[in-house]
């Protein structure tokens, strides 16, 4: 009787284990959370890319990890609007008076600070560049956005064409869209995965081991069936 009970319990455990293993081994279940995104998340990604940021993964994740106050949100928008007014009517930003160039630089750095970020502006050799005296095309312009610990989150490489008033205005609009999308995401209060993010790497032995474990459990369950039948037959004959 004890042997029969043990076999029955073993069969149930095997079946449950097999079900759990099969569920865990399905690749789709590992990425169910990745589909839990929103239009605001897509808008944030699109806006960051419009700022000429090619790889937005780290910056997106960082922005999702912080919360901006209403004052910080509004401050960034106000600064973008102020820069738009300065650039309005200027065919070439390089022709702006030095005082206005300094103001644009101040507004940029203030907005970066409001977004809980740091920025460094250098040439291709890492030498600091003063944007108030920089001439488009004189050297490679590199803008690094970093978190408050100094980790690089994104790199922007503006071209000479990117430094025109028209393109800068378009990027200011993209910045406004990014801030508005971030504000909506903050209201959700939870982390929203980046849309179209790369799927988790399944090119490892983990899934193989899980599949092998499931196969062994299945074989064990199949092997237990004849034993259970034998016990039942013996009881009937007895």
PDB file of C-alpha atoms in Angstrom:
ATOM      1  CA  UNK A   1       0.000   0.000   0.000  1.00  0.00           C
ATOM      2  CA  UNK A   2       2.833   2.357   0.927  1.00  0.00           C
ATOM      3  CA  UNK A   3       4.615   1.555  -2.329  1.00  0.00           C
ATOM      4  CA  UNK A   4       1.445   2.311  -4.300  1.00  0.00           C
ATOM      5  CA  UNK A   5       0.940   5.603  -2.457  1.00  0.00           C
ATOM      6  CA  UNK A   6       4.537   6.609  -3.070  1.00  0.00           C
ATOM      7  CA  UNK A   7       4.236   5.878  -6.767  1.00  0.00           C
ATOM      8  CA  UNK A   8       1.045   7.884  -7.063  1.00  0.00           C
ATOM      9  CA  UNK A   9       2.606  10.852  -5.280  1.00  0.00           C
ATOM     10  CA  UNK A  10       5.705  10.545  -7.441  1.00  0.00           C
ATOM     11  CA  UNK A  11       3.603  10.596 -10.594  1.00  0.00           C
ATOM     12  CA  UNK A  12       1.772  13.743  -9.492  1.00  0.00           C
ATOM     13  CA  UNK A  13       5.026  15.486  -8.587  1.00  0.00           C
ATOM     14  CA  UNK A  14       6.538  14.467 -11.915  1.00  0.00           C
ATOM     15  CA  UNK A  15       3.564  15.846 -13.811  1.00  0.00           C
ATOM     16  CA  UNK A  16       3.660  19.143 -11.925  1.00  0.00           C
ATOM     17  CA  UNK A  17       7.411  19.458 -12.352  1.00  0.00           C
ATOM     18  CA  UNK A  18       7.113  18.764 -16.048  1.00  0.00           C
ATOM     19  CA  UNK A  19       4.439  21.437 -16.434  1.00  0.00           C
ATOM     20  CA  UNK A  20       6.516  24.038 -14.589  1.00  0.00           C
ATOM     21  CA  UNK A  21       9.654  23.163 -16.544  1.00  0.00           C
ATOM     22  CA  UNK A  22       7.866  23.356 -19.874  1.00  0.00           C
ATOM     23  CA  UNK A  23       6.313  26.711 -18.930  1.00  0.00           C
ATOM     24  CA  UNK A  24       9.644  28.174 -17.870  1.00  0.00           C
ATOM     25  CA  UNK A  25      11.401  26.866 -20.970  1.00  0.00           C
ATOM     26  CA  UNK A  26       9.094  28.655 -23.396  1.00  0.00           C
ATOM     27  CA  UNK A  27      11.080  31.670 -24.673  1.00  0.00           C
ATOM     28  CA  UNK A  28       7.974  33.804 -24.969  1.00  0.00           C
ATOM     29  CA  UNK A  29       7.373  33.723 -21.217  1.00  0.00           C
ATOM     30  CA  UNK A  30      10.760  35.301 -20.549  1.00  0.00           C
ATOM     31  CA  UNK A  31       9.812  38.373 -22.517  1.00  0.00           C
ATOM     32  CA  UNK A  32       6.182  38.874 -21.549  1.00  0.00           C
ATOM     33  CA  UNK A  33       7.218  41.948 -19.554  1.00  0.00           C
ATOM     34  CA  UNK A  34       8.950  43.409 -22.605  1.00  0.00           C
ATOM     35  CA  UNK A  35       5.584  43.871 -24.255  1.00  0.00           C
ATOM     36  CA  UNK A  36       4.283  45.856 -21.308  1.00  0.00           C
ATOM     37  CA  UNK A  37       4.976  49.240 -22.892  1.00  0.00           C
ATOM     38  CA  UNK A  38       2.960  52.384 -23.641  1.00  0.00           C
ATOM     39  CA  UNK A  39       2.632  55.033 -26.369  1.00  0.00           C
ATOM     40  CA  UNK A  40       4.422  57.449 -24.020  1.00  0.00           C
ATOM     41  CA  UNK A  41       7.400  55.094 -23.877  1.00  0.00           C
ATOM     42  CA  UNK A  42       7.503  54.947 -27.679  1.00  0.00           C
ATOM     43  CA  UNK A  43       7.264  58.743 -27.837  1.00  0.00           C
ATOM     44  CA  UNK A  44      10.204  59.064 -25.449  1.00  0.00           C
ATOM     45  CA  UNK A  45      12.326  56.688 -27.540  1.00  0.00           C
ATOM     46  CA  UNK A  46      11.437  58.472 -30.785  1.00  0.00           C
ATOM     47  CA  UNK A  47      12.207  61.854 -29.236  1.00  0.00           C
ATOM     48  CA  UNK A  48      15.601  60.719 -27.949  1.00  0.00           C
ATOM     49  CA  UNK A  49      16.487  59.356 -31.369  1.00  0.00           C
ATOM     50  CA  UNK A  50      15.408  62.661 -32.941  1.00  0.00           C
ATOM     51  CA  UNK A  51      18.040  64.318 -30.759  1.00  0.00           C
ATOM     52  CA  UNK A  52      20.614  62.391 -32.793  1.00  0.00           C
ATOM     53  CA  UNK A  53      21.144  59.768 -30.102  1.00  0.00           C
ATOM     54  CA  UNK A  54      21.664  56.472 -31.917  1.00  0.00           C
ATOM     55  CA  UNK A  55      21.718  54.088 -28.941  1.00  0.00           C
ATOM     56  CA  UNK A  56      19.107  55.226 -26.430  1.00  0.00           C
ATOM     57  CA  UNK A  57      18.944  52.070 -24.278  1.00  0.00           C
ATOM     58  CA  UNK A  58      21.015  53.276 -21.320  1.00  0.00           C
ATOM     59  CA  UNK A  59      19.615  56.801 -21.360  1.00  0.00           C
ATOM     60  CA  UNK A  60      16.043  55.504 -21.583  1.00  0.00           C
ATOM     61  CA  UNK A  61      16.573  53.122 -18.667  1.00  0.00           C
ATOM     62  CA  UNK A  62      18.186  55.891 -16.608  1.00  0.00           C
ATOM     63  CA  UNK A  63      15.353  58.324 -17.281  1.00  0.00           C
ATOM     64  CA  UNK A  64      12.929  55.609 -16.195  1.00  0.00           C
ATOM     65  CA  UNK A  65      14.859  55.196 -12.937  1.00  0.00           C
ATOM     66  CA  UNK A  66      14.490  58.834 -11.873  1.00  0.00           C
ATOM     67  CA  UNK A  67      11.500  61.027 -11.191  1.00  0.00           C
ATOM     68  CA  UNK A  68      11.421  64.652 -12.289  1.00  0.00           C
ATOM     69  CA  UNK A  69       9.483  67.156 -10.226  1.00  0.00           C
ATOM     70  CA  UNK A  70       6.946  69.456 -11.835  1.00  0.00           C
ATOM     71  CA  UNK A  71       9.440  72.309 -11.432  1.00  0.00           C
ATOM     72  CA  UNK A  72      12.136  70.314 -13.233  1.00  0.00           C
ATOM     73  CA  UNK A  73       9.774  69.378 -16.058  1.00  0.00           C
ATOM     74  CA  UNK A  74       8.672  72.980 -16.488  1.00  0.00           C
ATOM     75  CA  UNK A  75      12.216  74.294 -16.165  1.00  0.00           C
ATOM     76  CA  UNK A  76      13.436  72.204 -19.093  1.00  0.00           C
ATOM     77  CA  UNK A  77      10.483  73.280 -21.222  1.00  0.00           C
ATOM     78  CA  UNK A  78      11.021  76.945 -20.340  1.00  0.00           C
ATOM     79  CA  UNK A  79      14.707  76.715 -21.214  1.00  0.00           C
ATOM     80  CA  UNK A  80      13.923  75.127 -24.568  1.00  0.00           C
ATOM     81  CA  UNK A  81      11.462  77.914 -25.276  1.00  0.00           C
ATOM     82  CA  UNK A  82      14.057  80.542 -24.319  1.00  0.00           C
ATOM     83  CA  UNK A  83      16.612  79.018 -26.697  1.00  0.00           C
ATOM     84  CA  UNK A  84      13.997  79.007 -29.469  1.00  0.00           C
ATOM     85  CA  UNK A  85      13.464  82.735 -28.981  1.00  0.00           C
ATOM     86  CA  UNK A  86      17.193  83.421 -29.145  1.00  0.00           C
ATOM     87  CA  UNK A  87      17.602  81.426 -32.347  1.00  0.00           C
ATOM     88  CA  UNK A  88      14.504  82.870 -33.985  1.00  0.00           C
ATOM     89  CA  UNK A  89      15.483  84.855 -37.045  1.00  0.00           C
ATOM     90  CA  UNK A  90      19.146  83.762 -36.909  1.00  0.00           C
ATOM     91  CA  UNK A  91      20.222  82.092 -40.133  1.00  0.00           C
ATOM     92  CA  UNK A  92      23.367  80.749 -38.475  1.00  0.00           C
ATOM     93  CA  UNK A  93      23.820  80.249 -34.705  1.00  0.00           C
ATOM     94  CA  UNK A  94      27.499  81.125 -35.141  1.00  0.00           C
ATOM     95  CA  UNK A  95      26.463  84.671 -36.023  1.00  0.00           C
ATOM     96  CA  UNK A  96      24.773  85.213 -32.671  1.00  0.00           C
ATOM     97  CA  UNK A  97      26.357  87.765 -30.321  1.00  0.00           C
ATOM     98  CA  UNK A  98      28.688  86.246 -27.729  1.00  0.00           C
ATOM     99  CA  UNK A  99      26.281  87.101 -24.913  1.00  0.00           C
ATOM    100  CA  UNK A 100      23.500  85.084 -26.563  1.00  0.00           C
ATOM    101  CA  UNK A 101      25.838  82.154 -27.216  1.00  0.00           C
ATOM    102  CA  UNK A 102      26.762  82.161 -23.543  1.00  0.00           C
ATOM    103  CA  UNK A 103      23.077  82.226 -22.611  1.00  0.00           C
ATOM    104  CA  UNK A 104      22.306  79.287 -24.904  1.00  0.00           C
ATOM    105  CA  UNK A 105      25.145  77.316 -23.319  1.00  0.00           C
ATOM    106  CA  UNK A 106      23.901  78.170 -19.839  1.00  0.00           C
ATOM    107  CA  UNK A 107      20.357  77.106 -20.653  1.00  0.00           C
ATOM    108  CA  UNK A 108      21.601  73.823 -22.116  1.00  0.00           C
ATOM    109  CA  UNK A 109      23.693  72.957 -19.057  1.00  0.00           C
ATOM    110  CA  UNK A 110      20.881  73.997 -16.717  1.00  0.00           C
ATOM    111  CA  UNK A 111      18.430  71.723 -18.551  1.00  0.00           C
ATOM    112  CA  UNK A 112      20.898  68.855 -18.344  1.00  0.00           C
ATOM    113  CA  UNK A 113      21.167  69.414 -14.592  1.00  0.00           C
ATOM    114  CA  UNK A 114      17.385  69.557 -14.216  1.00  0.00           C
ATOM    115  CA  UNK A 115      17.221  66.140 -15.922  1.00  0.00           C
ATOM    116  CA  UNK A 116      19.595  64.720 -13.269  1.00  0.00           C
ATOM    117  CA  UNK A 117      22.352  64.437 -15.882  1.00  0.00           C
ATOM    118  CA  UNK A 118      25.817  65.758 -16.585  1.00  0.00           C
ATOM    119  CA  UNK A 119      27.229  66.774 -19.971  1.00  0.00           C
ATOM    120  CA  UNK A 120      30.709  67.097 -21.384  1.00  0.00           C
ATOM    121  CA  UNK A 121      31.460  68.777 -24.707  1.00  0.00           C
ATOM    122  CA  UNK A 122      34.772  67.769 -26.266  1.00  0.00           C
ATOM    123  CA  UNK A 123      36.548  67.181 -29.556  1.00  0.00           C
ATOM    124  CA  UNK A 124      37.516  63.746 -30.874  1.00  0.00           C
ATOM    125  CA  UNK A 125      40.636  63.768 -28.655  1.00  0.00           C
ATOM    126  CA  UNK A 126      38.693  64.491 -25.493  1.00  0.00           C
ATOM    127  CA  UNK A 127      39.746  68.123 -25.250  1.00  0.00           C
ATOM    128  CA  UNK A 128      37.017  70.423 -23.856  1.00  0.00           C
ATOM    129  CA  UNK A 129      35.295  72.673 -26.392  1.00  0.00           C
ATOM    130  CA  UNK A 130      33.900  76.097 -25.656  1.00  0.00           C
ATOM    131  CA  UNK A 131      30.671  76.169 -27.657  1.00  0.00           C
ATOM    132  CA  UNK A 132      30.638  79.994 -27.546  1.00  0.00           C
ATOM    133  CA  UNK A 133      33.713  80.069 -29.798  1.00  0.00           C
ATOM    134  CA  UNK A 134      33.274  76.764 -31.635  1.00  0.00           C
ATOM    135  CA  UNK A 135      33.148  76.912 -35.435  1.00  0.00           C
ATOM    136  CA  UNK A 136      31.196  74.168 -37.196  1.00  0.00           C
ATOM    137  CA  UNK A 137      33.529  71.800 -39.013  1.00  0.00           C
ATOM    138  CA  UNK A 138      36.683  73.002 -37.265  1.00  0.00           C
ATOM    139  CA  UNK A 139      36.838  69.759 -35.277  1.00  0.00           C
ATOM    140  CA  UNK A 140      34.637  66.851 -34.333  1.00  0.00           C
ATOM    141  CA  UNK A 141      32.070  67.860 -31.719  1.00  0.00           C
ATOM    142  CA  UNK A 142      31.192  65.187 -29.184  1.00  0.00           C
ATOM    143  CA  UNK A 143      28.552  65.615 -26.484  1.00  0.00           C
ATOM    144  CA  UNK A 144      28.462  62.991 -23.752  1.00  0.00           C
ATOM    145  CA  UNK A 145      25.461  62.673 -21.450  1.00  0.00           C
ATOM    146  CA  UNK A 146      26.310  61.060 -18.123  1.00  0.00           C
ATOM    147  CA  UNK A 147      24.499  60.092 -14.962  1.00  0.00           C
ATOM    148  CA  UNK A 148      25.393  61.819 -11.698  1.00  0.00           C
ATOM    149  CA  UNK A 149      28.047  59.169 -11.031  1.00  0.00           C
ATOM    150  CA  UNK A 150      29.847  60.004 -14.268  1.00  0.00           C
ATOM    151  CA  UNK A 151      28.756  56.940 -16.259  1.00  0.00           C
ATOM    152  CA  UNK A 152      28.274  57.691 -19.957  1.00  0.00           C
ATOM    153  CA  UNK A 153      24.659  57.071 -20.983  1.00  0.00           C
ATOM    154  CA  UNK A 154      24.625  58.513 -24.494  1.00  0.00           C
ATOM    155  CA  UNK A 155      26.941  60.134 -27.018  1.00  0.00           C
ATOM    156  CA  UNK A 156      25.830  62.765 -29.525  1.00  0.00           C
ATOM    157  CA  UNK A 157      27.987  63.546 -32.551  1.00  0.00           C
ATOM    158  CA  UNK A 158      26.468  66.632 -34.201  1.00  0.00           C
ATOM    159  CA  UNK A 159      27.439  67.257 -37.813  1.00  0.00           C
ATOM    160  CA  UNK A 160      27.875  70.691 -39.350  1.00  0.00           C
ATOM    161  CA  UNK A 161      24.340  70.427 -40.764  1.00  0.00           C
ATOM    162  CA  UNK A 162      22.986  69.716 -37.271  1.00  0.00           C
ATOM    163  CA  UNK A 163      24.183  73.118 -36.082  1.00  0.00           C
ATOM    164  CA  UNK A 164      21.846  75.097 -38.310  1.00  0.00           C
ATOM    165  CA  UNK A 165      19.024  77.086 -36.693  1.00  0.00           C
ATOM    166  CA  UNK A 166      16.364  74.992 -38.447  1.00  0.00           C
ATOM    167  CA  UNK A 167      17.777  71.670 -37.248  1.00  0.00           C
ATOM    168  CA  UNK A 168      18.362  72.965 -33.724  1.00  0.00           C
ATOM    169  CA  UNK A 169      14.754  74.147 -33.597  1.00  0.00           C
ATOM    170  CA  UNK A 170      13.593  70.654 -34.633  1.00  0.00           C
ATOM    171  CA  UNK A 171      15.704  69.141 -31.872  1.00  0.00           C
ATOM    172  CA  UNK A 172      14.260  71.569 -29.336  1.00  0.00           C
ATOM    173  CA  UNK A 173      10.795  70.356 -30.312  1.00  0.00           C
ATOM    174  CA  UNK A 174      12.000  66.773 -29.889  1.00  0.00           C
ATOM    175  CA  UNK A 175      13.310  67.707 -26.442  1.00  0.00           C
ATOM    176  CA  UNK A 176       9.907  69.125 -25.506  1.00  0.00           C
ATOM    177  CA  UNK A 177       8.250  65.902 -26.684  1.00  0.00           C
ATOM    178  CA  UNK A 178      10.716  63.849 -24.639  1.00  0.00           C
ATOM    179  CA  UNK A 179      10.001  65.864 -21.495  1.00  0.00           C
ATOM    180  CA  UNK A 180       6.239  65.561 -21.973  1.00  0.00           C
ATOM    181  CA  UNK A 181       6.527  61.799 -22.544  1.00  0.00           C
ATOM    182  CA  UNK A 182       8.705  61.474 -19.453  1.00  0.00           C
ATOM    183  CA  UNK A 183       6.134  63.385 -17.417  1.00  0.00           C
ATOM    184  CA  UNK A 184       3.392  60.970 -18.495  1.00  0.00           C
ATOM    185  CA  UNK A 185       5.590  57.982 -17.658  1.00  0.00           C
ATOM    186  CA  UNK A 186       6.291  59.437 -14.222  1.00  0.00           C
ATOM    187  CA  UNK A 187       2.546  59.490 -13.549  1.00  0.00           C
ATOM    188  CA  UNK A 188       2.426  55.711 -14.088  1.00  0.00           C
ATOM    189  CA  UNK A 189       4.790  55.241 -11.165  1.00  0.00           C
ATOM    190  CA  UNK A 190       6.222  51.991 -12.548  1.00  0.00           C
ATOM    191  CA  UNK A 191       9.065  51.050 -14.870  1.00  0.00           C
ATOM    192  CA  UNK A 192       7.929  50.790 -18.491  1.00  0.00           C
ATOM    193  CA  UNK A 193      10.205  48.632 -20.702  1.00  0.00           C
ATOM    194  CA  UNK A 194      11.681  50.267 -23.758  1.00  0.00           C
ATOM    195  CA  UNK A 195       9.665  49.507 -26.918  1.00  0.00           C
ATOM    196  CA  UNK A 196      11.342  47.145 -29.369  1.00  0.00           C
ATOM    197  CA  UNK A 197      14.131  46.436 -26.907  1.00  0.00           C
ATOM    198  CA  UNK A 198      16.382  43.455 -27.753  1.00  0.00           C
ATOM    199  CA  UNK A 199      15.014  40.185 -26.434  1.00  0.00           C
ATOM    200  CA  UNK A 200      16.886  38.460 -23.619  1.00  0.00           C
ATOM    201  CA  UNK A 201      19.811  36.331 -24.774  1.00  0.00           C
ATOM    202  CA  UNK A 202      18.612  32.749 -25.040  1.00  0.00           C
ATOM    203  CA  UNK A 203      21.858  31.583 -26.651  1.00  0.00           C
ATOM    204  CA  UNK A 204      22.995  29.906 -23.440  1.00  0.00           C
ATOM    205  CA  UNK A 205      22.907  26.472 -21.825  1.00  0.00           C
ATOM    206  CA  UNK A 206      20.119  27.438 -19.424  1.00  0.00           C
ATOM    207  CA  UNK A 207      17.264  26.611 -21.792  1.00  0.00           C
ATOM    208  CA  UNK A 208      19.030  23.425 -22.901  1.00  0.00           C
ATOM    209  CA  UNK A 209      19.407  22.276 -19.290  1.00  0.00           C
ATOM    210  CA  UNK A 210      15.758  23.069 -18.583  1.00  0.00           C
ATOM    211  CA  UNK A 211      14.644  21.128 -21.645  1.00  0.00           C
ATOM    212  CA  UNK A 212      16.844  18.165 -20.640  1.00  0.00           C
ATOM    213  CA  UNK A 213      15.423  18.261 -17.110  1.00  0.00           C
ATOM    214  CA  UNK A 214      11.916  18.274 -18.531  1.00  0.00           C
ATOM    215  CA  UNK A 215      12.743  15.277 -20.729  1.00  0.00           C
ATOM    216  CA  UNK A 216      14.131  13.310 -17.784  1.00  0.00           C
ATOM    217  CA  UNK A 217      11.046  14.090 -15.715  1.00  0.00           C
ATOM    218  CA  UNK A 218       8.846  12.978 -18.593  1.00  0.00           C
ATOM    219  CA  UNK A 219      10.746   9.717 -18.960  1.00  0.00           C
ATOM    220  CA  UNK A 220      10.472   9.156 -15.213  1.00  0.00           C
ATOM    221  CA  UNK A 221       6.724   9.712 -15.358  1.00  0.00           C
ATOM    222  CA  UNK A 222       6.359   7.282 -18.276  1.00  0.00           C
ATOM    223  CA  UNK A 223       8.438   4.658 -16.474  1.00  0.00           C
ATOM    224  CA  UNK A 224       6.238   4.928 -13.390  1.00  0.00           C
ATOM    225  CA  UNK A 225       3.063   4.015 -15.307  1.00  0.00           C
ATOM    226  CA  UNK A 226       3.840   0.246 -15.739  1.00  0.00           C
ATOM    227  CA  UNK A 227       4.858   0.034 -12.069  1.00  0.00           C
ATOM    228  CA  UNK A 228       1.544   1.485 -10.939  1.00  0.00           C
ATOM    229  CA  UNK A 229      -0.352  -0.946 -13.184  1.00  0.00           C
ATOM    230  CA  UNK A 230       1.659  -3.852 -11.743  1.00  0.00           C
ATOM    231  CA  UNK A 231       0.807  -2.843  -8.173  1.00  0.00           C
ATOM    232  CA  UNK A 232      -2.902  -2.585  -9.027  1.00  0.00           C
ATOM    233  CA  UNK A 233      -2.848  -6.013 -10.712  1.00  0.00           C
ATOM    234  CA  UNK A 234      -1.156  -7.555  -7.654  1.00  0.00           C
ATOM    235  CA  UNK A 235      -3.751  -6.088  -5.320  1.00  0.00           C
ATOM    236  CA  UNK A 236      -6.604  -7.423  -7.442  1.00  0.00           C
ATOM    237  CA  UNK A 237      -5.089 -10.934  -7.546  1.00  0.00           C
ATOM    238  CA  UNK A 238      -4.553 -10.813  -3.811  1.00  0.00           C
TER     239      UNK A 238
END
